[in-house]
Amino acid sequence: MKKEMVYLKKGNNTEKVIRTELLLTPILIFMPLFIGLLFIYDWYDRGFVEGASGYFGTLLIGIIILVSNFLFDIPFIKSLMEITRSKNKK
Amino acid sequence: MGKVKEKILKDTKKRINDTKKKINNARKKIESIEYDAHWYRRVFHSFGASLLFYYMLPNEDWIHILKFWIPLIIVLIIIFIEILRIKGKISSDHFFGLRFYEKNRVGSYVFFAVAIFLLLGFFPQHIAIPCILCASVGDPIIGEIRHRYGMQYVYFLGFLICMLFFMISWYKEAPGLMIIVAVVGGIGAIIGETKKFWWLDDDFMIQIIPALLIGIIWLALPIFGLSQPTDLIINPAIWSFG
């Protein structure tokens, strides 16, 4: 890996940065899921039920937001669980 | 004498084994943080797509004013915090997932935020939505392809992914126009993603280069007798009180 692509190491401040990360995790994970579902609901409510085809774009964007977030959320949560587990072991 | 030698040898071996164990544990810890930072950056990127909620906010007068001022204030706060970090007033320790090259430079999250603000505030939906999706969804996927399969697949697959976002945003238009926009947008996004400068991050370029290219097409449409798209992709919510 190129030197500049390496992440900044925090020396003995690991606990502090992980705390910052944990603090943001609920927003980073749940907000996109909520927004994705809201887009899909908007398509259903104003597009599908009313028979308006103009909301198809909203549906696709909602699906993109949901799928892309699931794609990255799962390995992120796994890594977070691993790091928390190793921290508790200490 | 022999027993003493044996004991010293045994102790030394034990100490060597203990040191090896400690080194391995430290390495594992560093690797897990590296792995964690990697996914943290990916999740941070994909979170950006949820900012498209902006277009769902109702167009009431007072909300319309807030729709400009709140993003501007957020971006200014982010820039202010970043200035404090670079000057050393806030420790970089509070910023998880920063890369080595970002230590003394503006962090990529600032470029990401500024580009999204410019797109939401000054570009029409048909340009802003696919460009934001290129940065928030396309960029991490391209990063993963590069990470796992190497550079040879990045350009082609990245181009296809970004092209798809432009096609989704322009699907209501004539097929010819949709394809031109998708190809130009896809090429712009890939140029933006692959050209990196020390002073300008790819998180900014992947959004602004395709936006400017499609902006030129947008302005040129009336010259060729075509009308600019008017149908919104994401419609503002309508609030009804009672």
XYZ file of C-alpha atoms in Angstrom:
332
model
C 0.000 0.000 0.000
C 1.286 3.507 -0.883
C 2.469 5.453 2.136
C 0.027 8.332 1.567
C -2.926 5.932 1.383
C -2.192 4.569 4.845
C -4.554 5.785 7.577
C -3.164 8.023 10.281
C -2.207 5.932 13.270
C -3.363 7.300 16.560
C -0.653 5.873 18.802
C -2.084 5.413 22.270
C -5.265 7.348 21.459
C -7.100 4.433 19.865
C -9.838 4.476 22.487
C -10.588 8.151 21.824
C -10.975 7.788 18.056
C -13.087 4.661 18.365
C -15.360 6.581 20.687
C -15.735 9.305 18.005
C -16.527 6.617 15.493
C -19.103 4.915 17.730
C -20.782 8.255 18.318
C -21.416 8.785 14.604
C -22.330 5.178 13.789
C -26.109 5.393 14.446
C -26.446 8.408 12.110
C -24.231 6.869 9.432
C -26.181 3.624 9.432
C -29.794 4.447 10.224
C -30.256 7.765 8.419
C -29.564 6.402 4.893
C -31.816 3.408 5.587
C -34.598 5.724 6.746
C -34.175 8.043 3.745
C -34.074 5.094 1.319
C -37.292 3.696 2.765
C -38.866 7.164 2.728
C -38.123 7.495 -1.009
C -39.674 4.091 -1.653
C -42.714 5.020 0.443
C -43.018 8.314 -1.493
C -43.051 6.363 -4.760
C -45.681 3.998 -3.326
C -47.859 6.752 -1.838
C -47.769 9.403 -4.558
C -46.734 7.282 -7.542
C -48.018 3.717 -7.322
C -51.298 4.380 -5.469
C -52.126 7.482 -7.540
C -50.986 5.810 -10.761
C -48.383 8.511 -11.519
C -45.349 7.235 -13.405
C -43.307 10.358 -12.595
C -42.168 8.867 -9.283
C -40.257 5.948 -10.756
C -36.972 7.871 -10.391
C -37.622 8.308 -6.674
C -38.108 4.525 -6.348
C -34.822 3.788 -8.138
C -32.892 6.303 -6.041
C -34.438 4.867 -2.865
C -33.338 1.359 -3.906
C -29.806 2.616 -4.758
C -29.498 4.279 -1.335
C -30.735 1.149 0.478
C -28.637 -1.378 -1.441
C -25.415 0.669 -1.402
C -25.728 1.277 2.325
C -26.402 -2.387 3.104
C -23.367 -3.235 0.992
C -21.029 -1.146 3.116
C -22.865 -1.252 6.473
C -22.482 -5.003 6.997
C -18.642 -5.173 6.804
C -18.449 -1.926 8.782
C -20.596 -3.290 11.634
C -18.601 -6.543 11.568
C -15.312 -4.656 11.895
C -16.768 -2.486 14.639
C -17.950 -5.550 16.575
C -14.528 -7.133 16.213
C -12.724 -4.058 17.469
C -15.132 -3.672 20.421
C -14.715 -7.362 21.275
C -10.916 -7.105 21.242
C -11.171 -3.960 23.391
C -13.341 -5.780 25.959
C -10.927 -8.714 26.055
C -8.129 -6.483 27.331
C 26.385 -25.154 36.225
C 24.493 -27.055 33.540
C 21.221 -26.573 35.365
C 21.776 -22.792 35.602
C 22.532 -22.603 31.868
C 19.410 -24.592 31.131
C 17.299 -22.300 33.294
C 18.705 -19.161 31.614
C 18.025 -20.715 28.195
C 14.466 -21.579 29.225
C 13.832 -18.064 30.554
C 15.240 -16.447 27.402
C 13.042 -18.657 25.207
C 9.985 -17.748 27.299
C 10.791 -14.051 27.027
C 11.252 -14.321 23.245
C 7.885 -16.106 22.947
C 6.170 -13.474 25.100
C 7.648 -10.657 22.996
C 6.516 -12.422 19.798
C 2.997 -12.744 21.195
C 2.937 -9.045 22.130
C 4.154 -8.035 18.643
C 1.490 -10.231 17.026
C -1.246 -8.757 19.217
C -0.097 -5.200 18.410
C -0.016 -6.026 14.682
C -3.515 -7.520 14.840
C -4.775 -4.413 16.614
C -3.223 -2.054 14.034
C -4.612 -4.169 11.180
C -8.115 -4.197 12.676
C -8.038 -0.392 13.057
C -6.806 -0.097 9.450
C -9.656 -2.389 8.326
C -12.144 -0.459 10.427
C -11.030 2.928 9.041
C -11.381 1.510 5.544
C -15.031 0.565 6.051
C -15.708 3.727 8.027
C -14.706 5.815 5.004
C -16.893 3.675 2.743
C -19.916 4.079 5.046
C -19.265 7.821 5.309
C -19.356 8.031 1.516
C -22.565 6.050 1.098
C -24.162 8.183 3.819
C -23.799 11.149 1.414
C -26.587 9.724 -0.774
C -29.094 10.320 2.016
C -28.523 14.082 1.605
C -30.760 13.783 -1.478
C -33.550 14.068 1.091
C -32.932 17.814 0.567
C -35.084 17.632 -2.579
C -37.976 16.182 -0.630
C -38.245 19.175 1.663
C -41.378 21.201 0.908
C -41.101 24.401 -1.086
C -42.824 26.615 1.502
C -41.333 30.127 1.641
C -39.561 29.835 4.991
C -38.275 26.311 4.276
C -36.995 27.545 0.925
C -34.858 30.111 2.731
C -33.613 27.480 5.218
C -32.804 25.141 2.319
C -30.056 27.522 1.292
C -28.853 28.812 4.643
C -28.669 25.573 6.679
C -26.397 23.711 4.206
C -24.242 26.867 3.910
C -23.893 27.134 7.706
C -23.045 23.401 7.973
C -20.355 23.716 5.278
C -18.894 26.821 6.966
C -18.759 24.979 10.325
C -16.999 22.022 8.636
C -14.449 24.390 7.019
C -13.914 26.171 10.358
C -13.299 22.862 12.192
C -10.904 21.763 9.457
C -8.927 25.032 9.708
C -8.619 24.437 13.467
C -7.428 20.860 12.827
C -4.798 21.895 10.288
C -3.561 24.653 12.595
C -3.299 22.074 15.374
C -5.933 23.647 17.638
C -7.989 20.435 17.435
C -6.096 17.146 17.511
C -6.318 14.926 14.418
C -7.000 12.122 16.907
C -10.649 13.152 16.912
C -10.912 12.554 13.163
C -11.217 8.854 12.543
C -10.181 7.434 9.171
C -7.958 10.301 8.012
C -5.276 9.260 5.572
C -1.579 10.044 5.907
C -1.663 12.635 3.090
C -4.548 14.429 4.834
C -2.503 15.149 7.936
C -1.400 18.617 6.820
C -3.945 19.120 4.070
C -7.681 19.775 3.876
C -9.452 16.438 4.576
C -11.422 14.854 1.763
C -14.653 15.091 3.770
C -14.486 18.900 3.393
C -14.184 18.619 -0.406
C -17.052 16.119 -0.354
C -19.276 18.510 1.628
C -18.385 21.614 -0.431
C -19.102 19.811 -3.717
C -22.470 18.527 -2.444
C -23.361 22.039 -1.250
C -22.504 23.548 -4.663
C -24.538 20.880 -6.457
C -27.607 21.209 -4.218
C -27.517 24.994 -4.281
C -26.568 25.883 -7.837
C -27.342 22.982 -10.177
C -30.675 21.525 -11.298
C -31.746 18.126 -9.939
C -30.967 16.346 -13.217
C -27.304 17.293 -12.812
C -26.933 17.275 -9.026
C -28.542 13.883 -8.259
C -26.354 11.685 -10.507
C -23.200 13.599 -9.525
C -23.916 13.135 -5.798
C -24.633 9.431 -6.422
C -21.311 9.132 -8.323
C -19.433 10.420 -5.253
C -21.442 8.707 -2.544
C -22.120 5.341 -4.182
C -19.878 5.159 -7.288
C -16.677 6.260 -5.562
C -16.688 3.623 -2.775
C -17.651 0.882 -5.249
C -14.812 1.997 -7.566
C -12.510 2.007 -4.519
C -13.509 -1.558 -3.654
C -12.984 -2.728 -7.246
C -9.509 -1.133 -7.189
C -8.799 -2.638 -3.778
C -9.825 -6.187 -4.699
C -9.303 -6.619 -8.433
C -6.677 -4.025 -9.389
C -6.613 -1.037 -11.702
C -7.467 -2.787 -14.976
C -11.193 -3.067 -14.169
C -11.614 0.313 -12.475
C -12.131 2.506 -15.516
C -14.621 0.325 -17.332
C -16.742 -0.808 -14.381
C -16.604 2.654 -12.772
C -17.745 4.197 -16.036
C -20.691 1.779 -16.275
C -21.777 2.439 -12.679
C -21.639 6.241 -13.040
C -23.343 6.023 -16.432
C -26.221 4.145 -14.798
C -26.805 7.028 -12.355
C -27.066 9.521 -15.230
C -29.426 7.208 -17.129
C -31.704 6.921 -14.087
C -31.794 10.716 -13.733
C -32.475 11.375 -17.437
C -34.746 8.397 -18.205
C -37.729 10.642 -18.975
C -35.845 12.410 -21.799
C -35.332 11.302 -25.414
C -33.184 8.099 -25.572
C -30.500 9.813 -27.676
C -30.110 12.670 -25.212
C -30.142 10.255 -22.265
C -27.289 8.212 -23.775
C -25.196 11.314 -24.619
C -25.636 12.656 -21.077
C -24.871 9.246 -19.529
C -21.682 8.772 -21.594
C -20.421 12.327 -20.976
C -21.318 12.123 -17.263
C -19.687 8.699 -16.882
C -16.478 9.891 -18.570
C -16.447 13.068 -16.435
C -16.890 11.070 -13.225
C -14.072 8.660 -14.116
C -11.736 11.567 -14.991
C -12.678 13.177 -11.673
C -12.068 9.947 -9.762
C -8.726 9.071 -11.299
C -7.075 12.517 -11.456
C -5.807 13.351 -7.996
C -4.051 16.536 -6.949
C -2.538 17.295 -3.580
C -4.657 20.463 -3.276
C -7.863 19.178 -4.856
C -9.459 15.909 -3.811
C -11.153 13.362 -6.061
C -14.263 13.580 -3.846
C -14.698 17.107 -5.241
C -13.664 16.308 -8.808
C -15.916 13.247 -9.211
C -18.903 15.526 -8.561
C -17.943 18.817 -10.153
C -16.332 17.658 -13.440
C -19.403 15.715 -14.651
C -21.643 18.520 -13.311
C -19.806 21.112 -15.414
C -19.824 18.884 -18.517
C -23.558 18.154 -18.216
C -24.089 21.847 -17.379
C -22.656 22.734 -20.802
C -25.031 20.243 -22.455
C -27.904 21.674 -20.376
C -27.158 25.217 -21.586
C -26.669 24.053 -25.179
C -30.015 22.207 -25.384
C -32.066 25.268 -26.486
C -29.471 26.040 -29.188
C -30.256 22.636 -30.750
C -33.994 23.246 -30.415
C -34.376 20.908 -27.454
C -36.028 21.842 -24.190
C -34.335 21.478 -20.830
C -35.875 18.784 -18.587
C -38.593 20.183 -16.359
C -40.018 17.059 -14.681
C -38.439 16.674 -11.264
C -36.889 13.335 -10.282
C -37.543 13.786 -6.555
C -40.659 15.815 -5.840
C -40.913 18.045 -2.757
C -43.325 16.849 -0.094
C -46.536 18.786 0.302
C -47.376 19.799 3.815
C -50.996 20.096 4.724
C -52.058 21.448 8.095
C -55.544 20.265 8.970
